[in-house]
Tab-separated table of C-alpha atoms in Angstrom:
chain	number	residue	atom	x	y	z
A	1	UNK	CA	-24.037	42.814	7.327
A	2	UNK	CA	-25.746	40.696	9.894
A	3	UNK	CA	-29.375	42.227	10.582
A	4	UNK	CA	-31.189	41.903	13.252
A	5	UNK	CA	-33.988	40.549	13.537
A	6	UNK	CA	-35.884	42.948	16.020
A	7	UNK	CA	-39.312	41.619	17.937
A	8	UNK	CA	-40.665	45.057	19.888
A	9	UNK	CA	-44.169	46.289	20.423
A	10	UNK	CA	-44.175	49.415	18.985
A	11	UNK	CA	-47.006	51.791	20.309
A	12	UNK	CA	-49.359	48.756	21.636
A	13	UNK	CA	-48.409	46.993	17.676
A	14	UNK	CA	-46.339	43.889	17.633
A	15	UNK	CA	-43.227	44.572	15.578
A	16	UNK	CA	-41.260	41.890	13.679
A	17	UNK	CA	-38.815	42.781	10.970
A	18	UNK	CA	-35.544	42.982	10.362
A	19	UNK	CA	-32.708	45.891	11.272
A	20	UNK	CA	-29.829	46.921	10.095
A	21	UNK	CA	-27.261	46.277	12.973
A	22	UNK	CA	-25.674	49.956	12.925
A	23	UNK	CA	-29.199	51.578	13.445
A	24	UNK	CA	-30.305	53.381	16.202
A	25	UNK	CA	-33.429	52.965	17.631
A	26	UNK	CA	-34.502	56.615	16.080
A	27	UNK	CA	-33.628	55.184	12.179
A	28	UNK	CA	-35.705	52.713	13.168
A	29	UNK	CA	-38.220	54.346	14.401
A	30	UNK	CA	-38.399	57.381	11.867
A	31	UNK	CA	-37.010	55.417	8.783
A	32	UNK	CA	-38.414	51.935	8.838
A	33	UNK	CA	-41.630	52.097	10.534
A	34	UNK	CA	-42.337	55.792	9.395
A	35	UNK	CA	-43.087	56.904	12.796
A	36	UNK	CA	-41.861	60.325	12.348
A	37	UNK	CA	-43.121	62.473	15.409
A	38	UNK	CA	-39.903	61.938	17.195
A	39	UNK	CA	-36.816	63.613	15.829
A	40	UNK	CA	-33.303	64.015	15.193
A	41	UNK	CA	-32.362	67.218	16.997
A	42	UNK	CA	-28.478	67.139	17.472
A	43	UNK	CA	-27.672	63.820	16.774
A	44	UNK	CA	-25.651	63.921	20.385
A	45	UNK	CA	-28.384	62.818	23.306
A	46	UNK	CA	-28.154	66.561	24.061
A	47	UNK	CA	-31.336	68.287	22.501
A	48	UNK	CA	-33.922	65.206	24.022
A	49	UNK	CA	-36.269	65.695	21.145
A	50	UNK	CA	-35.754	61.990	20.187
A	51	UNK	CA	-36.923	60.862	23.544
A	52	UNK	CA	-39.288	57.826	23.649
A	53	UNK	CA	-40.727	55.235	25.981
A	54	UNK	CA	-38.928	51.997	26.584
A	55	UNK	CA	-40.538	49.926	28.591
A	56	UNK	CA	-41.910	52.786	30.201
A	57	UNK	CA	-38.819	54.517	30.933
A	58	UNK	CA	-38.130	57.727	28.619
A	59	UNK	CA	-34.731	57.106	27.166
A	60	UNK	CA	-33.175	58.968	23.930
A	61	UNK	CA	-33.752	57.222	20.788
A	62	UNK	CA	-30.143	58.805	19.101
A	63	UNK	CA	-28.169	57.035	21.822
A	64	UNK	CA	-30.010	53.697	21.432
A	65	UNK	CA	-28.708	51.032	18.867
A	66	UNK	CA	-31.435	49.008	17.710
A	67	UNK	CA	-30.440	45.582	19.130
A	68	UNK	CA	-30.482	47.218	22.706
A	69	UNK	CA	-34.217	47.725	21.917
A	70	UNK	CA	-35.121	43.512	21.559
A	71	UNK	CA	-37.483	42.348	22.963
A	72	UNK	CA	-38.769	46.124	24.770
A	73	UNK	CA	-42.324	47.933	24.598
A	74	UNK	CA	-41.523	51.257	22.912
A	75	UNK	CA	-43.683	54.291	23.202
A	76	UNK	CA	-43.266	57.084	20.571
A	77	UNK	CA	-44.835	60.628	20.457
A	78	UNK	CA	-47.425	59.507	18.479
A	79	UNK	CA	-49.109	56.907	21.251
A	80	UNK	CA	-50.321	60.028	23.318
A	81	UNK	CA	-52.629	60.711	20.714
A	82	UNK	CA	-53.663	56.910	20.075
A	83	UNK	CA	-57.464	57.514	19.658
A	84	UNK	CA	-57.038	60.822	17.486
A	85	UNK	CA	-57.540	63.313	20.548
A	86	UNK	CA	-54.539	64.658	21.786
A	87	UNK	CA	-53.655	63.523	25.506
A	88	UNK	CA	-54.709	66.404	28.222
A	89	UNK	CA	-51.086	67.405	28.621
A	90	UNK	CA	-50.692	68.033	24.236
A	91	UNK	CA	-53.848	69.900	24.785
A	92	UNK	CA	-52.163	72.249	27.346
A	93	UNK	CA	-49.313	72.900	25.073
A	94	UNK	CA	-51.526	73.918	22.378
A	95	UNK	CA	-53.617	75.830	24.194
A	96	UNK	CA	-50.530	77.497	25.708
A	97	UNK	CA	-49.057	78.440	22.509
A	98	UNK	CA	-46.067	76.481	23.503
A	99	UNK	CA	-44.868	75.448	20.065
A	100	UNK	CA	-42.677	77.531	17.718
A	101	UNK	CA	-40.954	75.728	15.218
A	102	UNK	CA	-41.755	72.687	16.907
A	103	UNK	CA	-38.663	70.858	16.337
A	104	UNK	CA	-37.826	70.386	20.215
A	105	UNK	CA	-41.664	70.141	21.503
A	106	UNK	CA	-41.720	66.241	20.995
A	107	UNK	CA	-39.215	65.879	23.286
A	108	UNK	CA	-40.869	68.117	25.891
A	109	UNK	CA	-44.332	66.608	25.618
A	110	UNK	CA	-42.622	63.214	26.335
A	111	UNK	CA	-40.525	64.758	29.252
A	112	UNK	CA	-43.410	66.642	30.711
A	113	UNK	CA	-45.854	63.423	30.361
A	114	UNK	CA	-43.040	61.292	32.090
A	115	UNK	CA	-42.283	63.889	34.337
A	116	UNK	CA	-45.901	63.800	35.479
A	117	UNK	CA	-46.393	60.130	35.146
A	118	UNK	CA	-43.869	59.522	37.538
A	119	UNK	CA	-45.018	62.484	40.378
A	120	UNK	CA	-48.992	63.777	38.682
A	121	UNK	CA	-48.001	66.683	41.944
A	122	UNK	CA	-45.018	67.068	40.725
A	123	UNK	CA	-44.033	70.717	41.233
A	124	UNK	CA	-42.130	73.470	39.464
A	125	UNK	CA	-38.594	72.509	40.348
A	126	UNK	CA	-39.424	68.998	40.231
A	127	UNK	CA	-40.838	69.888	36.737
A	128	UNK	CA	-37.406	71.429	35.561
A	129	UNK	CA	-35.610	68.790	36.887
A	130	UNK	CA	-37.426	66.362	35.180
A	131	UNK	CA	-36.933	68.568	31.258
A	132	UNK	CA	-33.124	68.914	32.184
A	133	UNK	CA	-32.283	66.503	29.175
A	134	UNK	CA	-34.266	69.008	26.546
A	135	UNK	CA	-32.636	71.628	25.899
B	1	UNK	CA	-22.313	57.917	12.816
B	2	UNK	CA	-20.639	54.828	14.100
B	3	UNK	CA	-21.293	51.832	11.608
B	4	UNK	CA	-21.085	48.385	12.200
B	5	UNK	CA	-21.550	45.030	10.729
B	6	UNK	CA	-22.445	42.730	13.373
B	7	UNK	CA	-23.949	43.793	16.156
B	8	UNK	CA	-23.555	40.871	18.780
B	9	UNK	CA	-25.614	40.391	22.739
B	10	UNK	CA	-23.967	37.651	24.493
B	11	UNK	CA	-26.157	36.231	27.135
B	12	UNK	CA	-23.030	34.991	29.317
B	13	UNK	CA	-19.322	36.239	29.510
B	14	UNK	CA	-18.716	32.787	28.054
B	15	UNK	CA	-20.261	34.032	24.988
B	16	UNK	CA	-18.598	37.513	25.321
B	17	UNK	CA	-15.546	35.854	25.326
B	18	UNK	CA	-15.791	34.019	22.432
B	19	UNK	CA	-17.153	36.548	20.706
B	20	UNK	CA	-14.004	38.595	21.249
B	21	UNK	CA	-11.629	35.957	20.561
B	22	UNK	CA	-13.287	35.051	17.523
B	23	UNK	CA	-12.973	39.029	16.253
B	24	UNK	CA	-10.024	39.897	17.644
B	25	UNK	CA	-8.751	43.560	16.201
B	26	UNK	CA	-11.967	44.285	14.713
B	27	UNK	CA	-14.503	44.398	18.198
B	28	UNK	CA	-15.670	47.365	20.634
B	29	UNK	CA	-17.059	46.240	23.961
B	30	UNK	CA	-20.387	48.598	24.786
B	31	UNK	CA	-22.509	48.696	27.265
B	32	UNK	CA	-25.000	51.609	28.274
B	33	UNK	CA	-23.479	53.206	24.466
B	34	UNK	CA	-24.688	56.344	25.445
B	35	UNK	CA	-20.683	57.435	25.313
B	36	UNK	CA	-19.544	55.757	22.228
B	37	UNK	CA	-22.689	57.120	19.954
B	38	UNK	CA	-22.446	60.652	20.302
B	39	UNK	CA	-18.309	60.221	19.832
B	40	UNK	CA	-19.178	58.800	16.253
B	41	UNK	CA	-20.240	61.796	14.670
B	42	UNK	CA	-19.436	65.229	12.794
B	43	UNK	CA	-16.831	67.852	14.947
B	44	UNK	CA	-16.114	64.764	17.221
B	45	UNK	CA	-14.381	61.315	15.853
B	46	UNK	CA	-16.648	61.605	12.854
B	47	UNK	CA	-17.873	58.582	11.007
B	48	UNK	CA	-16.243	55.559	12.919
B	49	UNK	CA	-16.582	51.873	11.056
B	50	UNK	CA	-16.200	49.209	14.086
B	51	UNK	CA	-16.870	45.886	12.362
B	52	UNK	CA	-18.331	44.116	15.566
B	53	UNK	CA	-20.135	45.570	18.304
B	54	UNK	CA	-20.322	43.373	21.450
B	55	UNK	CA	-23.239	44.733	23.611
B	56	UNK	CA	-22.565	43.187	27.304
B	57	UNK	CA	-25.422	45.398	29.162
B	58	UNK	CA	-27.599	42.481	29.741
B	59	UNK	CA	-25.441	39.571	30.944
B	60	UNK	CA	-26.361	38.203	34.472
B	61	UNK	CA	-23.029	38.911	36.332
B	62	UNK	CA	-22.772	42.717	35.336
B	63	UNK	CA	-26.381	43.396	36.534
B	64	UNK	CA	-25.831	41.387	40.244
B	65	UNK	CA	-26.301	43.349	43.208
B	66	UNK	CA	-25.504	42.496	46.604
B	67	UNK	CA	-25.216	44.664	49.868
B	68	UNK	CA	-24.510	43.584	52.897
B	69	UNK	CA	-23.431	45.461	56.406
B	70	UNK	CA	-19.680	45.727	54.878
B	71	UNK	CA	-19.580	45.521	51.690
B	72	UNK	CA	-21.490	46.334	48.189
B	73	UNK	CA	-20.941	44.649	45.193
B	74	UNK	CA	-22.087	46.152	42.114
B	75	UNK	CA	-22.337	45.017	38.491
B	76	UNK	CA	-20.352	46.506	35.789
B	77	UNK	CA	-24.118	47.133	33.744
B	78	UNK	CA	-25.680	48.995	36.602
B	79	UNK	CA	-27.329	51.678	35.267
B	80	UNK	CA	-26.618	55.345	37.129
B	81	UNK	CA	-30.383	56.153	37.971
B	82	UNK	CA	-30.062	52.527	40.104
B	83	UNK	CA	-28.419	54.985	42.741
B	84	UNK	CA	-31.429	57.802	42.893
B	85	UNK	CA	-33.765	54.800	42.959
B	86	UNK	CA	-32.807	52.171	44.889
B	87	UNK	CA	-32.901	53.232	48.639
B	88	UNK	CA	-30.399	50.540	50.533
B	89	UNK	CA	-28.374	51.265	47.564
B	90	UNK	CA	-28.410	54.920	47.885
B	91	UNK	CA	-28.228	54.438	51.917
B	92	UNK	CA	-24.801	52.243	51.816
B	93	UNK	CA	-23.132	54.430	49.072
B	94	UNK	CA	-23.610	57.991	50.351
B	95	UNK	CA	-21.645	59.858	47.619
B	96	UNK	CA	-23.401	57.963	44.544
B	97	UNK	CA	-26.877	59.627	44.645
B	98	UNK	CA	-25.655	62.913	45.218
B	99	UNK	CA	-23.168	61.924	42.088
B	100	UNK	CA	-25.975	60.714	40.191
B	101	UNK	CA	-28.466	63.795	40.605
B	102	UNK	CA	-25.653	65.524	38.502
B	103	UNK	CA	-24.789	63.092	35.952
B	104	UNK	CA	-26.173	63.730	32.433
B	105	UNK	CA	-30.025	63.509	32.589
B	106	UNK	CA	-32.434	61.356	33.330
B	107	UNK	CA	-33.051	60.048	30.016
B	108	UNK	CA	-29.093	58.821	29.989
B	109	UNK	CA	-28.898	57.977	33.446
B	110	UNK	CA	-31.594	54.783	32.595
B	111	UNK	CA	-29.094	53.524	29.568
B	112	UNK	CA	-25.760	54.888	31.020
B	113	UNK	CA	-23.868	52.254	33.254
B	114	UNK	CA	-21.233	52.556	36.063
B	115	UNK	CA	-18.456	50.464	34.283
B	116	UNK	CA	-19.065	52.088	31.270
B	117	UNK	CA	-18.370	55.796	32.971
B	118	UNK	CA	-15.140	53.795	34.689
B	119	UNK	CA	-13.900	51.792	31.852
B	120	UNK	CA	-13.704	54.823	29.255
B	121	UNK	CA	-11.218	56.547	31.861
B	122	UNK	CA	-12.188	60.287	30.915
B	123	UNK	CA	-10.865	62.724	33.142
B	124	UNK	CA	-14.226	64.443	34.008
B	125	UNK	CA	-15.856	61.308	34.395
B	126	UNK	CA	-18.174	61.615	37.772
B	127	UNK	CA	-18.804	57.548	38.889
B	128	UNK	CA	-14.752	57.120	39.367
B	129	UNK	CA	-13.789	59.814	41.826
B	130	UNK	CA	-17.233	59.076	43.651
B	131	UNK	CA	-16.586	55.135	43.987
B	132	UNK	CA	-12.754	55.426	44.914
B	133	UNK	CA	-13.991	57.721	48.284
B	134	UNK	CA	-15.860	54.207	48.692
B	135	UNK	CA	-12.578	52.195	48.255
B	136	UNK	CA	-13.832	50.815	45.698
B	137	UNK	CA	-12.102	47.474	43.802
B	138	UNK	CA	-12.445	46.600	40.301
B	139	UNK	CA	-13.507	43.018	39.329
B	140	UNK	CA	-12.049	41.817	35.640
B	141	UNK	CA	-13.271	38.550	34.113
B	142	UNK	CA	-11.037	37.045	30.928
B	143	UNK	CA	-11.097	33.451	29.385
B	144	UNK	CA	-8.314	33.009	32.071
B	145	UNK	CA	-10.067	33.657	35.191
B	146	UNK	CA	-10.790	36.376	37.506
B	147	UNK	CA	-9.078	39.161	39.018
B	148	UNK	CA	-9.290	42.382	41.055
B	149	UNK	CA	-7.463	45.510	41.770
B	150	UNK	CA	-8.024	48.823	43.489
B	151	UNK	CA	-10.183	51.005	41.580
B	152	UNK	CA	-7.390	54.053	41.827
B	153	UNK	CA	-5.069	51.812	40.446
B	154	UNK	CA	-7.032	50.743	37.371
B	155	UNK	CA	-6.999	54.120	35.699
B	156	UNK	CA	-3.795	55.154	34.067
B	157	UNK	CA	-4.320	58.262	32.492
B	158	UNK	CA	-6.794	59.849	30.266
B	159	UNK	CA	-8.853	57.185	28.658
B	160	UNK	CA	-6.519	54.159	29.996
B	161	UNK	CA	-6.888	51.696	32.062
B	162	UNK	CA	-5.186	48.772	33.404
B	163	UNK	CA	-7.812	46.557	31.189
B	164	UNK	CA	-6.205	44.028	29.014
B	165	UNK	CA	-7.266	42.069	25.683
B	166	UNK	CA	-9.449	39.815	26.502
B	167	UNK	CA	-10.731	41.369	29.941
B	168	UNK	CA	-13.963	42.640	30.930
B	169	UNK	CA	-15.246	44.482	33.986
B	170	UNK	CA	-17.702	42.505	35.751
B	171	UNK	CA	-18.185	44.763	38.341
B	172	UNK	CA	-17.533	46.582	41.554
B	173	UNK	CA	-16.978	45.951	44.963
B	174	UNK	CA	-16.745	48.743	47.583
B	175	UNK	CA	-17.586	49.816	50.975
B	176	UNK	CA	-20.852	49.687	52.599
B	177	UNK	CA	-21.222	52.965	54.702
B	178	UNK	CA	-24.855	53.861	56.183
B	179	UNK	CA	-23.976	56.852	58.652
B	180	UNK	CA	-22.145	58.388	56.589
B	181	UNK	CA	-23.248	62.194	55.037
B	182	UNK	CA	-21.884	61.901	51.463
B	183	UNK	CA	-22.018	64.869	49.010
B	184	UNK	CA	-20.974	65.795	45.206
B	185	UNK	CA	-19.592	68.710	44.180
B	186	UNK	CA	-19.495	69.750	40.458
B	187	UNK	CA	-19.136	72.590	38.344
B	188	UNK	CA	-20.170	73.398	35.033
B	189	UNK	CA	-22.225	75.768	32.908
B	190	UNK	CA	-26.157	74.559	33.279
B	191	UNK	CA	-27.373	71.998	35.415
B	192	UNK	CA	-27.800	68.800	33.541
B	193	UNK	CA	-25.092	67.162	30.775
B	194	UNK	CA	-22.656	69.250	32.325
B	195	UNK	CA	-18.957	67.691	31.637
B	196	UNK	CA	-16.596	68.174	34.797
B	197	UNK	CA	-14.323	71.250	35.269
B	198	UNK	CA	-14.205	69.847	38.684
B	199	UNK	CA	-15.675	67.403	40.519
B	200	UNK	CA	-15.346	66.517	44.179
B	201	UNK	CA	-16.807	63.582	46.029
B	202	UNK	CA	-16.706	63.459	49.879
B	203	UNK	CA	-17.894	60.937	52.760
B	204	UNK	CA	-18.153	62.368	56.277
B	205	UNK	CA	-18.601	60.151	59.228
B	206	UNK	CA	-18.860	61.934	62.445
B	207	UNK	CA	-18.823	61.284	66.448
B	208	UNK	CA	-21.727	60.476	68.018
B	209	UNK	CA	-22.745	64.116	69.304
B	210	UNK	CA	-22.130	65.237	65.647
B	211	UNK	CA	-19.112	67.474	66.504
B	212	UNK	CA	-16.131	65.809	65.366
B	213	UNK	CA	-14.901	64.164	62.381
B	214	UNK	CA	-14.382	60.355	62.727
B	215	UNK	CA	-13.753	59.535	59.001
B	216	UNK	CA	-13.258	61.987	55.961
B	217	UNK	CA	-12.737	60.651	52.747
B	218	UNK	CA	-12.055	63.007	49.923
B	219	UNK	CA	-11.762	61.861	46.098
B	220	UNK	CA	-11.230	65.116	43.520
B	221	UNK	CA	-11.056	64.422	39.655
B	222	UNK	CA	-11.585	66.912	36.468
B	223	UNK	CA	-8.714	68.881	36.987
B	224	UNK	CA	-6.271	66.478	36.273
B	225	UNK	CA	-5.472	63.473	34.084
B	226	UNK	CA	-6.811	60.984	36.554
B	227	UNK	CA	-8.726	61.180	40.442
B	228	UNK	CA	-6.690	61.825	43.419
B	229	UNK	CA	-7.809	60.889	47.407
B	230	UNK	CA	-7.060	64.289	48.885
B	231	UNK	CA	-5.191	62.220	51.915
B	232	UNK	CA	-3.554	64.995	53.340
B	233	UNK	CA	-6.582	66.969	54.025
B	234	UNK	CA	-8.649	63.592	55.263
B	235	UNK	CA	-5.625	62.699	58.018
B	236	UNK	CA	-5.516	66.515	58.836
B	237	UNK	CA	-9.222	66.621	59.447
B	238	UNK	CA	-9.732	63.423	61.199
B	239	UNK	CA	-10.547	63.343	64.687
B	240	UNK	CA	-10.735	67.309	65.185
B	241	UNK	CA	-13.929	69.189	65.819
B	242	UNK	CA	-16.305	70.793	63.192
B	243	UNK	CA	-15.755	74.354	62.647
B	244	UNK	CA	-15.818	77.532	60.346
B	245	UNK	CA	-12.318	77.787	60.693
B	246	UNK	CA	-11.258	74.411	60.469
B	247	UNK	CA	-12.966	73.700	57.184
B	248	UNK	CA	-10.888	76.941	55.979
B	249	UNK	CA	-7.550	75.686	57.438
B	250	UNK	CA	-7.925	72.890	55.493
B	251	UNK	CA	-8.798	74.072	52.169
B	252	UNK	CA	-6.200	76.539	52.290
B	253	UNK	CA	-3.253	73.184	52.676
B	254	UNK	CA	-1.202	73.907	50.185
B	255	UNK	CA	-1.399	71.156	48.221
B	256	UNK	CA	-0.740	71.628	44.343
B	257	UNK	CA	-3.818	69.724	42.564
B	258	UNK	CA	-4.587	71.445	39.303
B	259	UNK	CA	-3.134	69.799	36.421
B	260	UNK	CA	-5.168	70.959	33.507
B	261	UNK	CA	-4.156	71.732	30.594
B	262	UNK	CA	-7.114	75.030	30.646
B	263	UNK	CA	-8.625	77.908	33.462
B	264	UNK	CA	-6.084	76.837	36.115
B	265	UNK	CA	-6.645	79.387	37.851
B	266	UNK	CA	-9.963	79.099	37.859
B	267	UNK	CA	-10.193	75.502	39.086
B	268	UNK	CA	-8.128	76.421	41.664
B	269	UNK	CA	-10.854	79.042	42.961
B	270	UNK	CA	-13.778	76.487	42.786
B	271	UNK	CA	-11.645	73.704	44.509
B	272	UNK	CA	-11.146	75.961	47.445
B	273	UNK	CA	-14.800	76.215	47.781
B	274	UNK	CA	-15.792	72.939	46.909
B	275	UNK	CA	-13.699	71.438	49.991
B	276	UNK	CA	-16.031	73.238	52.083
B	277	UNK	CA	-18.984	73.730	50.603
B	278	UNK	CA	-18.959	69.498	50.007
B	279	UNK	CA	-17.395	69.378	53.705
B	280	UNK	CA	-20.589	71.279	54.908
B	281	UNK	CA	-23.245	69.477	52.835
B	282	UNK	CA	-21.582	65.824	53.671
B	283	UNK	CA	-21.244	67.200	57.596
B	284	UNK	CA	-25.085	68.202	57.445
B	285	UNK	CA	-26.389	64.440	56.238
B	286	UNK	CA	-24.134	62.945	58.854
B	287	UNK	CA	-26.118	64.546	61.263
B	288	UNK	CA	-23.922	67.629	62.598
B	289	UNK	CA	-24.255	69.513	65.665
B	290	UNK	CA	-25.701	72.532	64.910
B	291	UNK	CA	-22.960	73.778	66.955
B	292	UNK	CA	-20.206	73.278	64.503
B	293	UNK	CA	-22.028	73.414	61.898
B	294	UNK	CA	-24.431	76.578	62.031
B	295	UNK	CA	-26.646	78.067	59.970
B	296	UNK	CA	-24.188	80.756	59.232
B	297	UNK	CA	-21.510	78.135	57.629
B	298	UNK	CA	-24.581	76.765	55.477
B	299	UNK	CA	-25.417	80.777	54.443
B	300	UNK	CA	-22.102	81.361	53.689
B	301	UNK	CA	-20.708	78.673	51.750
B	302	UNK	CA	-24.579	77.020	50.250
């Protein structure tokens, strides 16, 4: 097996190490840097709860091989909460009761803080549009 | 899960070439991937071994893009969300945006690439029916040189194409056509990662007052193994005045399109309604008269 060897900046951290070539960027994430926040939902790109920053655009980590990742700045759930206090829009989830399980709410936090980082007066339907790829 | 053993990112088609001649019978060209990873697992194609993976999303030729008045040319590696956010883009290709603001999601959209959707030749694939009501060509780039056909011609049937060892699609060239009102029809069961029971792209150019149609192009796919131009319906529509019951007469031509192997009859309902419905919403952004085109129409058929 030829790895590769991956150079990313994973949540502001410079990343060097070598990958497994079949990996996505989730194993990676979850398995080999122990970043666990994001998750495996279906496996399929369907469920979104593996979604993460790359290079600022939210992509799903099950549908990324590793390679594709080179060189990128990747943003997991876990930078929101860099400092140890939970970003304003985590906050409103919580306070909202809006986890369950919490299996899929990774996904939405990421979707709802791209959503807004892309339109902050971004409206209802805009909203929806924007969590289409959660389930 | 789809396992590999070399996972290769040619910076040139040079490269990609070698890299394919070198593994010959033991490679998978990829690009956006988003198609290929979700095919390698459980209830699907299962656990798929591919010894090389040759990733050509980031070489310089697939990611060109180049409009002028005429013509666009597009690379293979474009990503889909390219045609929601790039404006000239989504101004000389009417059809794409409105084919993009239904394909997958957003997340997939910004890893999913045009030649990607084309080159795996599914029947419910969205990009192909959209791009051939641009007249679009394919471009194909081999050790051996260059060459180009019609983009209806390059798909064969369900997941074929006229592709051959050794080839890869560089890219796209199609029509440029600002002032034209392009729409997307599509059915499925939720609004985002829907797959295609039906899918209907149409391009409307009209008169100057708004009231007639100067150019219809009509491109239908989902129902059968690959996309059809709905000629008979464009050369039937061309030239005559907007109207309720013109848009009727013509989706009422008896033309025999469903070729699905499931819920014919079905198909056959919603591709009645798509021919207007996309007729009306492609008539609207080409700037109808709200003569032929009234609010009633929009009511009835929105």
């Amino acid at each position: 097996m030829a790895d590769i060897q991956l150079n990313v900046t994973v949540n502001g951290r410079t990343v060097s190490r070598a990958a497994k070539p079949h990996l996505r960027l989730l194993d990676f994430i979850r398995d080999d840097l122990g970043l666990t926040g994001n998750k495996e939902g279906c496996g399929a790109g369907e469920c979104g709860t593996c979604s993460v920053f790359v290079d600022g655009v939210l992509m799903k980590s099950c549908l990324m091989p590793v390679a594709k990742a080179q060189g990128a700045k990747i943003d997991t759930i876990e930078s929101l909460a860099k400092t140890g206090e939970l970003s304003v829009l985590q906050k409103a989830f919580h306070k909202a009761g809006a986890s369950q399980c919490g299996y899929c709410i990774p996904g939405m936090v990421m979707a709802a803080t791209a959503a807004l980082r892309i339109n902050p007066f971004a409206d209802r339907e805009e909203i929806k549009e924007r969590l289409g790829g959660n389930i | 899960m789809l396992i590999c053993d070399e996972y290769l990112t040619p910076a040139s088609l040079d490269e990609a070439f070698a890299a394919m001649a070198k593994n010959r019978g033991r490679y998978r060209v990829i690009a956006g991937a988003t198609d290929t990873l979700p095919w390698a697992r459980e209830g699907r194609a299962g656990d798929v071994t591919i010894p090389v993976l040759i990733d050509i999303a980031k070489i310089p030729e697939l990611n060109e893009l180049r409009i002028d008045d005429n013509r666009v040319r597009l690379g293979a590696a474009t990503p889909i969300q390219r045609f929601l956010e790039d404006a000239a883009l989504a101004r000389a290709l009417p059809a794409m945006p409105r084919c993009a603001v239904w394909f997958a999601d957003d997340q997939i959209r910004a890893q999913a690439t045009i030649g990607g959707n084309i080159v795996n030749a599914s029947p419910a694939a969205d990009a192909t029916p959209c791009l051939i009501a641009h007249e679009a060509t394919v471009e194909m780039a081999s050790r051996a040189g260059k060459r180009s056909m019609a983009l209806r011609e390059f798909i064969l049937g369900p997941g074929k194409t006229a592709l051959k060892e050794g080839e890869i699609v560089t890219g796209f060239e199609c029509d440029a056509l600002p002032g034209y009102g392009g729409s997307f029809e599509k059915v499925g069961h939720r609004r985002s990662l829907v797959i295609s029971l039906v899918c209907l792209a149409v391009l409307v150019k009209l008169d100057r007052d708004g009231r007639k149609f100067e150019d219809v192009r009509l491109s239908i796919a989902g129902i059968r193994p690959i996309p059809r131009r709905l000629r008979e319906i464009e050369d039937f529509l061309r030239g005559k005045a907007l109207s309720a019951a013109l848009l009727e007469e013509a989706a009422d031509m008896p033309l025999d399109l469903v070729q699905s192997r499931t819920r014919q009859e079905y198909r056959r309902d919603v591709v009645r309604g798509f021919l207007v419905r996309g007729l009306i919403a492609a008539a609207k952004r080409a700037g109808a008269h709200p003569d032929g085109l009234t609010l009633a129409m929009e009511a009835a058929y929105g």
